């Protein structure tokens, strides 16, 4: 049986950041990253908006606010050091009706409270930055950027491997027992043991937590986000990033325009319930995932509370016209012919039994294990910092044990 000091489950940006951080702190550790797919970053990390968030949206003092801001800074440093594509292009967030102005003001105050150099913009100032946008006012967030998250993962894999870490693809963790102070993991490619297991399984994180005898206190409910792409000849409608003011009751940010690091411009994502955790089409279905969602009381409580918003999102999923209408609130010149269907992603959002969405990152300790139970956006931006926090937690536990 192979024996490691640390085994990380999940080859997305969070798992790889954790592995690299541990090796940075303890260069001689025996470490393995296990990923069930045949490639890295195949789920949330490789299917997102590619935005390096600033941290403006999050409650001051929350893990999201702290780790996002510092994570942004550290990822920029990382990209500079290793030649990975990124651009700190800034973004505008705009109110499109007078009724949104108080929400925009709240967001501005939150940006200040989070220590960001946000700036209020008049209509003409917005137009100087994004000439095709229509609004009643805006704010500029200079530290937001765009980045190649998959490129970051490839570099992390290289760094982990160059320091002796094992990076194993096609290896699914399917059983766990804590035995004699060790985590014993049953995988699709045999059994291995470790002093610590770190669960960074994204859309499967609640299941892995339970498998390992811990209680996540929440269940992952998958929300698909669908994108359209602007035809190349219409990309000039958007210079950088254009966002609406988000609904404060909903963690998702509303459909927006994003210039990607490859030059394409994406519009979206919406947020619809997905009937398969790792399924990316409208008809993707998995019986077990579906049953897990509909037998969860928390889901029905959420559904009752946000029935209207949920139905609107579903309508927007099936009706391109409705999607375009939402986009036209930001850029009236956009029309259906400008947009072609793009990729989609599925968000792993933890939901409490009372129907409340877990707002902050959630990290839970179990026997010989640490579980990342909620790492939705901006966890890709915050990934290096999430890695730092987990490495620190492991160090604290090891100090107590010795
Ligand atoms: C539509 C969308 C847009 C987003 N936009 C942004 C954005 O612009 N900026 C930002 O910062 N964040 C964004 N996010 C959030 C961000 O993508 C995620 O927070 C981040 O990628 C989470 O990384 P992860 O490593 O936890 O999860 P993942 O990338 O999902 O990785 C988890 C990995 O675990 C593996 N795994 C699962 N179970 C097992 C098992 N039993 N054994 C072995 N391996 C297993 C999976 O195969 C997967 O590769 C967005 C997310 C979505 C879905």
GROMACS .gro file of C-alpha atoms and ligand atoms in nm:
model
  455
    1UNK     CA    1   0.000   0.000   0.000
    2UNK     CA    2   0.137   0.347  -0.098
    3UNK     CA    3   0.184   0.575   0.200
    4UNK     CA    4   0.183   0.958   0.186
    5UNK     CA    5   0.193   1.244   0.434
    6UNK     CA    6  -0.088   1.424   0.251
    7UNK     CA    7  -0.338   1.318  -0.012
    8UNK     CA    8  -0.545   1.580  -0.189
    9UNK     CA    9  -0.869   1.480  -0.360
   10UNK     CA   10  -0.953   1.692  -0.665
   11UNK     CA   11  -0.745   1.833  -0.946
   12UNK     CA   12  -0.924   2.165  -0.977
   13UNK     CA   13  -0.756   2.493  -0.886
   14UNK     CA   14  -0.831   2.456  -0.514
   15UNK     CA   15  -0.685   2.105  -0.478
   16UNK     CA   16  -0.376   2.195  -0.681
   17UNK     CA   17  -0.322   2.515  -0.482
   18UNK     CA   18  -0.345   2.322  -0.155
   19UNK     CA   19  -0.089   2.067  -0.279
   20UNK     CA   20   0.154   2.335  -0.396
   21UNK     CA   21   0.121   2.538  -0.075
   22UNK     CA   22   0.190   2.235   0.143
   23UNK     CA   23   0.501   2.157  -0.064
   24UNK     CA   24   0.614   2.520  -0.039
   25UNK     CA   25   0.588   2.497   0.341
   26UNK     CA   26   0.723   2.142   0.370
   27UNK     CA   27   0.938   2.065   0.067
   28UNK     CA   28   1.011   1.707   0.167
   29UNK     CA   29   0.653   1.596   0.222
   30UNK     CA   30   0.522   1.292   0.040
   31UNK     CA   31   0.212   1.420  -0.132
   32UNK     CA   32  -0.036   1.292  -0.392
   33UNK     CA   33  -0.313   1.470  -0.583
   34UNK     CA   34  -0.589   1.235  -0.700
   35UNK     CA   35  -0.819   1.341  -0.983
   36UNK     CA   36  -1.092   1.114  -1.118
   37UNK     CA   37  -1.092   1.267  -1.469
   38UNK     CA   38  -0.826   1.205  -1.734
   39UNK     CA   39  -0.728   1.575  -1.732
   40UNK     CA   40  -0.688   1.861  -1.483
   41UNK     CA   41  -0.946   2.136  -1.426
   42UNK     CA   42  -1.225   1.960  -1.618
   43UNK     CA   43  -1.510   2.089  -1.401
   44UNK     CA   44  -1.571   2.427  -1.236
   45UNK     CA   45  -1.215   2.553  -1.280
   46UNK     CA   46  -1.213   2.492  -1.655
   47UNK     CA   47  -1.568   2.611  -1.714
   48UNK     CA   48  -1.596   2.949  -1.551
   49UNK     CA   49  -1.593   3.318  -1.647
   50UNK     CA   50  -1.217   3.352  -1.612
   51UNK     CA   51  -1.247   3.661  -1.395
   52UNK     CA   52  -0.994   3.756  -1.132
   53UNK     CA   53  -1.240   3.902  -0.883
   54UNK     CA   54  -1.158   4.201  -0.665
   55UNK     CA   55  -1.358   4.105  -0.356
   56UNK     CA   56  -1.606   4.392  -0.378
   57UNK     CA   57  -1.920   4.182  -0.332
   58UNK     CA   58  -1.843   4.001  -0.011
   59UNK     CA   59  -1.933   4.079   0.348
   60UNK     CA   60  -1.640   4.264   0.510
   61UNK     CA   61  -1.451   4.029   0.740
   62UNK     CA   62  -1.581   3.714   0.568
   63UNK     CA   63  -1.337   3.454   0.438
   64UNK     CA   64  -1.453   3.535   0.085
   65UNK     CA   65  -1.370   3.905   0.127
   66UNK     CA   66  -1.029   3.842   0.287
   67UNK     CA   67  -0.913   3.552   0.073
   68UNK     CA   68  -1.039   3.697  -0.254
   69UNK     CA   69  -0.857   4.028  -0.222
   70UNK     CA   70  -0.528   3.873  -0.119
   71UNK     CA   71  -0.582   3.581  -0.359
   72UNK     CA   72  -0.618   3.826  -0.647
   73UNK     CA   73  -0.286   3.990  -0.555
   74UNK     CA   74  -0.106   3.659  -0.519
   75UNK     CA   75  -0.242   3.514  -0.843
   76UNK     CA   76  -0.120   3.822  -1.030
   77UNK     CA   77   0.226   3.765  -0.879
   78UNK     CA   78   0.207   3.396  -0.971
   79UNK     CA   79   0.112   3.477  -1.332
   80UNK     CA   80   0.397   3.731  -1.360
   81UNK     CA   81   0.647   3.483  -1.220
   82UNK     CA   82   0.545   3.193  -1.444
   83UNK     CA   83   0.437   3.374  -1.760
   84UNK     CA   84   0.067   3.284  -1.742
   85UNK     CA   85  -0.179   3.501  -1.929
   86UNK     CA   86  -0.370   3.757  -1.720
   87UNK     CA   87  -0.471   4.120  -1.747
   88UNK     CA   88  -0.581   4.361  -1.474
   89UNK     CA   89  -0.831   4.539  -1.697
   90UNK     CA   90  -1.081   4.660  -1.434
   91UNK     CA   91  -1.457   4.636  -1.460
   92UNK     CA   92  -1.763   4.855  -1.448
   93UNK     CA   93  -2.073   4.767  -1.247
   94UNK     CA   94  -2.376   4.967  -1.358
   95UNK     CA   95  -2.723   5.051  -1.237
   96UNK     CA   96  -2.966   5.054  -1.525
   97UNK     CA   97  -3.269   5.196  -1.341
   98UNK     CA   98  -3.313   5.459  -1.069
   99UNK     CA   99  -3.436   5.185  -0.833
  100UNK     CA  100  -3.093   5.017  -0.853
  101UNK     CA  101  -2.905   5.329  -0.740
  102UNK     CA  102  -2.928   5.251  -0.365
  103UNK     CA  103  -2.795   4.900  -0.436
  104UNK     CA  104  -2.508   5.047  -0.635
  105UNK     CA  105  -2.432   5.286  -0.346
  106UNK     CA  106  -2.431   4.989  -0.101
  107UNK     CA  107  -2.191   4.805  -0.327
  108UNK     CA  108  -1.964   5.108  -0.348
  109UNK     CA  109  -1.961   5.134   0.035
  110UNK     CA  110  -1.884   4.763   0.057
  111UNK     CA  111  -1.593   4.809  -0.182
  112UNK     CA  112  -1.457   5.086   0.041
  113UNK     CA  113  -1.509   4.870   0.353
  114UNK     CA  114  -1.317   4.590   0.179
  115UNK     CA  115  -1.026   4.827   0.117
  116UNK     CA  116  -1.066   4.853  -0.262
  117UNK     CA  117  -0.989   5.158  -0.474
  118UNK     CA  118  -1.341   5.174  -0.618
  119UNK     CA  119  -1.459   5.492  -0.791
  120UNK     CA  120  -1.807   5.625  -0.860
  121UNK     CA  121  -1.879   5.696  -1.226
  122UNK     CA  122  -2.126   5.931  -1.392
  123UNK     CA  123  -2.303   5.816  -1.708
  124UNK     CA  124  -2.048   5.994  -1.928
  125UNK     CA  125  -1.756   5.845  -1.732
  126UNK     CA  126  -1.903   5.497  -1.782
  127UNK     CA  127  -1.929   5.573  -2.154
  128UNK     CA  128  -1.562   5.673  -2.167
  129UNK     CA  129  -1.471   5.326  -2.038
  130UNK     CA  130  -1.745   5.124  -2.212
  131UNK     CA  131  -1.893   5.335  -2.495
  132UNK     CA  132  -2.183   5.099  -2.573
  133UNK     CA  133  -2.319   5.068  -2.219
  134UNK     CA  134  -2.640   5.241  -2.115
  135UNK     CA  135  -2.693   5.313  -1.746
  136UNK     CA  136  -2.798   5.561  -1.480
  137UNK     CA  137  -2.464   5.542  -1.290
  138UNK     CA  138  -2.174   5.307  -1.235
  139UNK     CA  139  -1.870   5.219  -1.033
  140UNK     CA  140  -1.525   5.124  -1.153
  141UNK     CA  141  -1.334   4.842  -0.985
  142UNK     CA  142  -0.973   4.867  -1.103
  143UNK     CA  143  -0.832   4.547  -0.951
  144UNK     CA  144  -1.067   4.310  -1.133
  145UNK     CA  145  -0.899   4.123  -1.415
  146UNK     CA  146  -0.912   3.831  -1.653
  147UNK     CA  147  -0.693   3.524  -1.630
  148UNK     CA  148  -0.621   3.181  -1.771
  149UNK     CA  149  -0.723   2.962  -1.474
  150UNK     CA  150  -0.648   2.641  -1.665
  151UNK     CA  151  -0.297   2.771  -1.738
  152UNK     CA  152  -0.255   2.834  -1.364
  153UNK     CA  153  -0.354   2.471  -1.296
  154UNK     CA  154  -0.112   2.335  -1.555
  155UNK     CA  155   0.170   2.530  -1.391
  156UNK     CA  156   0.066   2.410  -1.043
  157UNK     CA  157   0.073   2.048  -1.165
  158UNK     CA  158   0.425   2.106  -1.302
  159UNK     CA  159   0.541   2.265  -0.976
  160UNK     CA  160   0.393   1.989  -0.760
  161UNK     CA  161   0.551   1.720  -0.980
  162UNK     CA  162   0.888   1.900  -0.988
  163UNK     CA  163   0.898   1.886  -0.608
  164UNK     CA  164   0.834   1.514  -0.596
  165UNK     CA  165   0.456   1.526  -0.554
  166UNK     CA  166   0.256   1.257  -0.730
  167UNK     CA  167  -0.016   1.378  -0.965
  168UNK     CA  168  -0.250   1.095  -1.052
  169UNK     CA  169  -0.523   1.132  -1.312
  170UNK     CA  170  -0.806   0.881  -1.364
  171UNK     CA  171  -0.804   0.801  -0.991
  172UNK     CA  172  -1.140   0.823  -0.820
  173UNK     CA  173  -1.161   0.811  -0.440
  174UNK     CA  174  -1.448   0.582  -0.350
  175UNK     CA  175  -1.392   0.470   0.008
  176UNK     CA  176  -1.231   0.600   0.326
  177UNK     CA  177  -1.158   0.480   0.677
  178UNK     CA  178  -0.963   0.642   0.959
  179UNK     CA  179  -0.739   0.370   1.098
  180UNK     CA  180  -0.461   0.400   1.354
  181UNK     CA  181  -0.436   0.778   1.308
  182UNK     CA  182  -0.420   0.746   0.930
  183UNK     CA  183  -0.661   0.806   0.645
  184UNK     CA  184  -0.693   0.489   0.438
  185UNK     CA  185  -0.836   0.564   0.095
  186UNK     CA  186  -0.988   0.319  -0.145
  187UNK     CA  187  -0.948   0.444  -0.500
  188UNK     CA  188  -1.032   0.313  -0.847
  189UNK     CA  189  -0.659   0.231  -0.876
  190UNK     CA  190  -0.595   0.069  -0.540
  191UNK     CA  191  -0.563   0.152  -0.173
  192UNK     CA  192  -0.336   0.416  -0.025
  193UNK     CA  193  -0.283   0.573   0.313
  194UNK     CA  194  -0.198   0.923   0.435
  195UNK     CA  195  -0.161   1.116   0.759
  196UNK     CA  196  -0.401   1.375   0.617
  197UNK     CA  197  -0.656   1.379   0.343
  198UNK     CA  198  -0.775   1.713   0.201
  199UNK     CA  199  -1.108   1.700   0.020
  200UNK     CA  200  -1.126   1.953  -0.264
  201UNK     CA  201  -1.381   1.757  -0.468
  202UNK     CA  202  -1.592   2.055  -0.579
  203UNK     CA  203  -1.931   1.932  -0.698
  204UNK     CA  204  -1.877   1.604  -0.509
  205UNK     CA  205  -1.735   1.757  -0.191
  206UNK     CA  206  -2.035   1.687   0.034
  207UNK     CA  207  -2.037   1.321  -0.071
  208UNK     CA  208  -1.664   1.281  -0.006
  209UNK     CA  209  -1.710   1.451   0.333
  210UNK     CA  210  -1.976   1.198   0.431
  211UNK     CA  211  -1.772   0.910   0.291
  212UNK     CA  212  -1.498   1.019   0.531
  213UNK     CA  213  -1.728   1.016   0.833
  214UNK     CA  214  -1.773   1.392   0.871
  215UNK     CA  215  -2.084   1.605   0.846
  216UNK     CA  216  -2.073   1.896   0.600
  217UNK     CA  217  -2.388   2.052   0.748
  218UNK     CA  218  -2.501   2.137   0.397
  219UNK     CA  219  -2.561   1.967   0.064
  220UNK     CA  220  -2.422   2.063  -0.273
  221UNK     CA  221  -2.696   2.180  -0.507
  222UNK     CA  222  -2.568   2.222  -0.863
  223UNK     CA  223  -2.659   2.537  -1.057
  224UNK     CA  224  -2.574   2.542  -1.426
  225UNK     CA  225  -2.456   2.867  -1.578
  226UNK     CA  226  -2.502   2.902  -1.954
  227UNK     CA  227  -2.314   3.145  -2.174
  228UNK     CA  228  -2.354   3.295  -2.517
  229UNK     CA  229  -2.056   3.426  -2.710
  230UNK     CA  230  -2.043   3.748  -2.912
  231UNK     CA  231  -1.965   3.692  -3.280
  232UNK     CA  232  -1.605   3.806  -3.349
  233UNK     CA  233  -1.721   4.105  -3.559
  234UNK     CA  234  -1.932   4.231  -3.264
  235UNK     CA  235  -1.668   4.191  -2.991
  236UNK     CA  236  -1.603   4.565  -3.011
  237UNK     CA  237  -1.928   4.623  -2.821
  238UNK     CA  238  -1.739   4.533  -2.502
  239UNK     CA  239  -1.393   4.654  -2.407
  240UNK     CA  240  -1.350   4.467  -2.080
  241UNK     CA  241  -1.601   4.359  -1.816
  242UNK     CA  242  -1.954   4.494  -1.777
  243UNK     CA  243  -2.168   4.378  -1.483
  244UNK     CA  244  -2.515   4.467  -1.355
  245UNK     CA  245  -2.580   4.540  -0.987
  246UNK     CA  246  -2.639   4.195  -0.833
  247UNK     CA  247  -2.954   4.097  -0.649
  248UNK     CA  248  -2.844   4.105  -0.282
  249UNK     CA  249  -3.062   3.797  -0.208
  250UNK     CA  250  -2.888   3.586  -0.464
  251UNK     CA  251  -2.517   3.505  -0.468
  252UNK     CA  252  -2.491   3.481  -0.846
  253UNK     CA  253  -2.397   3.802  -1.017
  254UNK     CA  254  -2.651   3.835  -1.296
  255UNK     CA  255  -2.573   3.796  -1.666
  256UNK     CA  256  -2.276   4.009  -1.763
  257UNK     CA  257  -2.027   4.064  -2.043
  258UNK     CA  258  -1.678   3.926  -1.998
  259UNK     CA  259  -1.382   3.964  -2.229
  260UNK     CA  260  -1.192   3.639  -2.190
  261UNK     CA  261  -0.814   3.615  -2.192
  262UNK     CA  262  -0.827   3.462  -2.545
  263UNK     CA  263  -1.006   3.773  -2.676
  264UNK     CA  264  -1.352   3.620  -2.708
  265UNK     CA  265  -1.643   3.792  -2.532
  266UNK     CA  266  -1.885   3.586  -2.323
  267UNK     CA  267  -2.232   3.690  -2.215
  268UNK     CA  268  -2.382   3.514  -1.913
  269UNK     CA  269  -2.398   3.305  -1.706
  270UNK     CA  270  -2.754   3.253  -1.591
  271UNK     CA  271  -2.823   3.017  -1.299
  272UNK     CA  272  -3.057   2.719  -1.342
  273UNK     CA  273  -3.089   2.406  -1.133
  274UNK     CA  274  -2.883   2.130  -1.294
  275UNK     CA  275  -3.021   1.775  -1.292
  276UNK     CA  276  -2.666   1.639  -1.307
  277UNK     CA  277  -2.380   1.764  -1.091
  278UNK     CA  278  -2.120   1.733  -1.363
  279UNK     CA  279  -2.351   1.765  -1.665
  280UNK     CA  280  -2.329   2.058  -1.900
  281UNK     CA  281  -2.622   2.027  -2.139
  282UNK     CA  282  -2.983   2.129  -2.085
  283UNK     CA  283  -3.087   1.764  -2.101
  284UNK     CA  284  -2.805   1.627  -1.884
  285UNK     CA  285  -2.957   1.403  -1.620
  286UNK     CA  286  -2.827   1.176  -1.348
  287UNK     CA  287  -3.079   0.984  -1.143
  288UNK     CA  288  -2.872   0.983  -0.820
  289UNK     CA  289  -2.795   1.356  -0.843
  290UNK     CA  290  -3.158   1.437  -0.919
  291UNK     CA  291  -3.286   1.230  -0.624
  292UNK     CA  292  -3.026   1.384  -0.392
  293UNK     CA  293  -3.157   1.730  -0.478
  294UNK     CA  294  -3.530   1.668  -0.471
  295UNK     CA  295  -3.526   1.468  -0.150
  296UNK     CA  296  -3.344   1.747   0.031
  297UNK     CA  297  -3.572   1.963   0.246
  298UNK     CA  298  -3.329   2.256   0.207
  299UNK     CA  299  -3.386   2.255  -0.169
  300UNK     CA  300  -3.764   2.288  -0.133
  301UNK     CA  301  -3.725   2.566   0.122
  302UNK     CA  302  -3.497   2.753  -0.118
  303UNK     CA  303  -3.733   2.685  -0.410
  304UNK     CA  304  -4.032   2.829  -0.219
  305UNK     CA  305  -3.835   3.136  -0.119
  306UNK     CA  306  -3.696   3.210  -0.466
  307UNK     CA  307  -3.966   3.057  -0.686
  308UNK     CA  308  -4.001   3.366  -0.901
  309UNK     CA  309  -3.628   3.420  -0.958
  310UNK     CA  310  -3.590   3.046  -1.033
  311UNK     CA  311  -3.864   3.050  -1.294
  312UNK     CA  312  -3.719   3.362  -1.457
  313UNK     CA  313  -3.380   3.194  -1.481
  314UNK     CA  314  -3.536   2.884  -1.639
  315UNK     CA  315  -3.725   3.097  -1.886
  316UNK     CA  316  -3.400   3.270  -1.978
  317UNK     CA  317  -3.239   2.930  -2.026
  318UNK     CA  318  -3.494   2.817  -2.283
  319UNK     CA  319  -3.566   3.154  -2.445
  320UNK     CA  320  -3.277   3.327  -2.622
  321UNK     CA  321  -3.508   3.629  -2.656
  322UNK     CA  322  -3.536   3.658  -2.276
  323UNK     CA  323  -3.156   3.619  -2.240
  324UNK     CA  324  -3.098   3.893  -2.498
  325UNK     CA  325  -3.346   4.124  -2.322
  326UNK     CA  326  -3.142   4.095  -2.000
  327UNK     CA  327  -2.823   4.175  -2.191
  328UNK     CA  328  -2.987   4.469  -2.368
  329UNK     CA  329  -3.041   4.636  -2.030
  330UNK     CA  330  -2.663   4.679  -2.027
  331UNK     CA  331  -2.589   4.717  -2.399
  332UNK     CA  332  -2.903   4.796  -2.602
  333UNK     CA  333  -2.724   4.742  -2.935
  334UNK     CA  334  -2.678   4.368  -2.870
  335UNK     CA  335  -2.921   4.159  -3.068
  336UNK     CA  336  -2.992   3.786  -3.097
  337UNK     CA  337  -2.794   3.756  -3.424
  338UNK     CA  338  -2.480   3.878  -3.245
  339UNK     CA  339  -2.480   3.578  -3.010
  340UNK     CA  340  -2.390   3.215  -3.058
  341UNK     CA  341  -2.435   2.950  -2.786
  342UNK     CA  342  -2.122   2.910  -2.574
  343UNK     CA  343  -2.000   2.667  -2.309
  344UNK     CA  344  -2.166   2.615  -1.975
  345UNK     CA  345  -2.042   2.545  -1.624
  346UNK     CA  346  -2.200   2.404  -1.310
  347UNK     CA  347  -2.155   2.578  -0.976
  348UNK     CA  348  -2.118   2.373  -0.658
  349UNK     CA  349  -2.330   2.572  -0.416
  350UNK     CA  350  -2.374   2.438  -0.063
  351UNK     CA  351  -2.726   2.467   0.070
  352UNK     CA  352  -2.822   2.437   0.439
  353UNK     CA  353  -3.120   2.226   0.552
  354UNK     CA  354  -3.308   2.550   0.631
  355UNK     CA  355  -3.287   2.649   0.262
  356UNK     CA  356  -3.016   2.911   0.316
  357UNK     CA  357  -2.731   2.924   0.067
  358UNK     CA  358  -2.398   2.893   0.247
  359UNK     CA  359  -2.261   3.236   0.180
  360UNK     CA  360  -1.899   3.202   0.283
  361UNK     CA  361  -1.630   2.947   0.204
  362UNK     CA  362  -1.685   2.649   0.434
  363UNK     CA  363  -1.397   2.436   0.559
  364UNK     CA  364  -1.477   2.146   0.794
  365UNK     CA  365  -1.241   1.922   0.990
  366UNK     CA  366  -1.301   1.546   1.014
  367UNK     CA  367  -1.098   1.244   1.131
  368UNK     CA  368  -0.752   1.269   0.959
  369UNK     CA  369  -0.912   1.503   0.706
  370UNK     CA  370  -0.997   1.858   0.609
  371UNK     CA  371  -1.292   1.914   0.379
  372UNK     CA  372  -1.356   2.216   0.157
  373UNK     CA  373  -1.737   2.199   0.167
  374UNK     CA  374  -1.824   2.527  -0.007
  375UNK     CA  375  -1.591   2.689  -0.257
  376UNK     CA  376  -1.806   2.871  -0.511
  377UNK     CA  377  -1.702   3.192  -0.687
  378UNK     CA  378  -1.461   3.361  -0.612
  379UNK     CA  379  -1.277   3.045  -0.501
  380UNK     CA  380  -1.073   3.030  -0.822
  381UNK     CA  381  -0.946   3.384  -0.752
  382UNK     CA  382  -0.894   3.298  -0.384
  383UNK     CA  383  -0.741   2.953  -0.449
  384UNK     CA  384  -0.383   3.024  -0.339
  385UNK     CA  385  -0.516   3.179  -0.018
  386UNK     CA  386  -0.752   2.885   0.044
  387UNK     CA  387  -0.440   2.668   0.008
  388UNK     CA  388  -0.261   2.883   0.266
  389UNK     CA  389  -0.549   2.860   0.516
  390UNK     CA  390  -0.571   2.481   0.482
  391UNK     CA  391  -0.195   2.434   0.517
  392UNK     CA  392  -0.213   2.647   0.831
  393UNK     CA  393  -0.501   2.441   0.974
  394UNK     CA  394  -0.307   2.120   0.915
  395UNK     CA  395  -0.002   2.271   1.084
  396UNK     CA  396  -0.210   2.370   1.388
  397UNK     CA  397  -0.356   2.018   1.419
  398UNK     CA  398  -0.011   1.862   1.382
  399UNK     CA  399   0.127   2.091   1.654
  400UNK     CA  400  -0.153   1.990   1.890
  401UNK     CA  401  -0.094   1.621   1.816
  402UNK     CA  402   0.283   1.634   1.875
  403LIG     C1  403  -2.025   2.922  -1.436
  403LIG     C2  404  -1.919   2.956  -1.336
  403LIG     C3  405  -1.854   3.080  -1.340
  403LIG     C4  406  -1.756   3.110  -1.246
  403LIG     N1  407  -1.683   3.224  -1.260
  403LIG     C5  408  -1.577   3.246  -1.176
  403LIG     C6  409  -1.489   3.356  -1.198
  403LIG     O1  410  -1.499   3.426  -1.297
  403LIG     N2  411  -1.391   3.377  -1.107
  403LIG     C7  412  -1.373   3.297  -0.997
  403LIG     O2  413  -1.284   3.324  -0.916
  403LIG     N3  414  -1.453   3.191  -0.977
  403LIG     C8  415  -1.552   3.162  -1.065
  403LIG     N4  416  -1.630   3.052  -1.048
  403LIG     C9  417  -1.605   2.965  -0.934
  403LIG    C10  418  -1.481   2.879  -0.955
  403LIG     O3  419  -1.478   2.823  -1.084
  403LIG    C11  420  -1.478   2.769  -0.848
  403LIG     O4  421  -1.497   2.830  -0.723
  403LIG    C12  422  -1.346   2.694  -0.845
  403LIG     O5  423  -1.311   2.652  -0.974
  403LIG    C13  424  -1.356   2.576  -0.751
  403LIG     O6  425  -1.241   2.497  -0.769
  403LIG     P1  426  -1.235   2.350  -0.710
  403LIG     O7  427  -1.099   2.301  -0.731
  403LIG     O8  428  -1.292   2.356  -0.570
  403LIG     O9  429  -1.347   2.269  -0.792
  403LIG     P2  430  -1.338   2.195  -0.933
  403LIG    O10  431  -1.268   2.277  -1.032
  403LIG    O11  432  -1.479   2.155  -0.965
  403LIG    O12  433  -1.250   2.068  -0.904
  403LIG    C14  434  -1.293   1.960  -0.824
  403LIG    C15  435  -1.228   1.836  -0.881
  403LIG    O13  436  -1.251   1.726  -0.793
  403LIG    C16  437  -1.259   1.610  -0.874
  403LIG     N5  438  -1.326   1.505  -0.794
  403LIG    C17  439  -1.451   1.505  -0.748
  403LIG     N6  440  -1.477   1.392  -0.680
  403LIG    C18  441  -1.364   1.317  -0.685
  403LIG    C19  442  -1.330   1.189  -0.633
  403LIG     N7  443  -1.416   1.115  -0.561
  403LIG     N8  444  -1.205   1.141  -0.657
  403LIG    C20  445  -1.114   1.214  -0.729
  403LIG     N9  446  -1.143   1.337  -0.780
  403LIG    C21  447  -1.267   1.388  -0.758
  403LIG    C22  448  -1.342   1.657  -0.992
  403LIG    O14  449  -1.330   1.572  -1.104
  403LIG    C23  450  -1.286   1.796  -1.016
  403LIG    O15  451  -1.184   1.798  -1.113
  403LIG    C24  452  -1.727   3.018  -1.142
  403LIG    C25  453  -1.791   2.893  -1.140
  403LIG    C26  454  -1.883   2.860  -1.236
  403LIG    C27  455  -1.943   2.724  -1.237
   0.00000   0.00000   0.00000
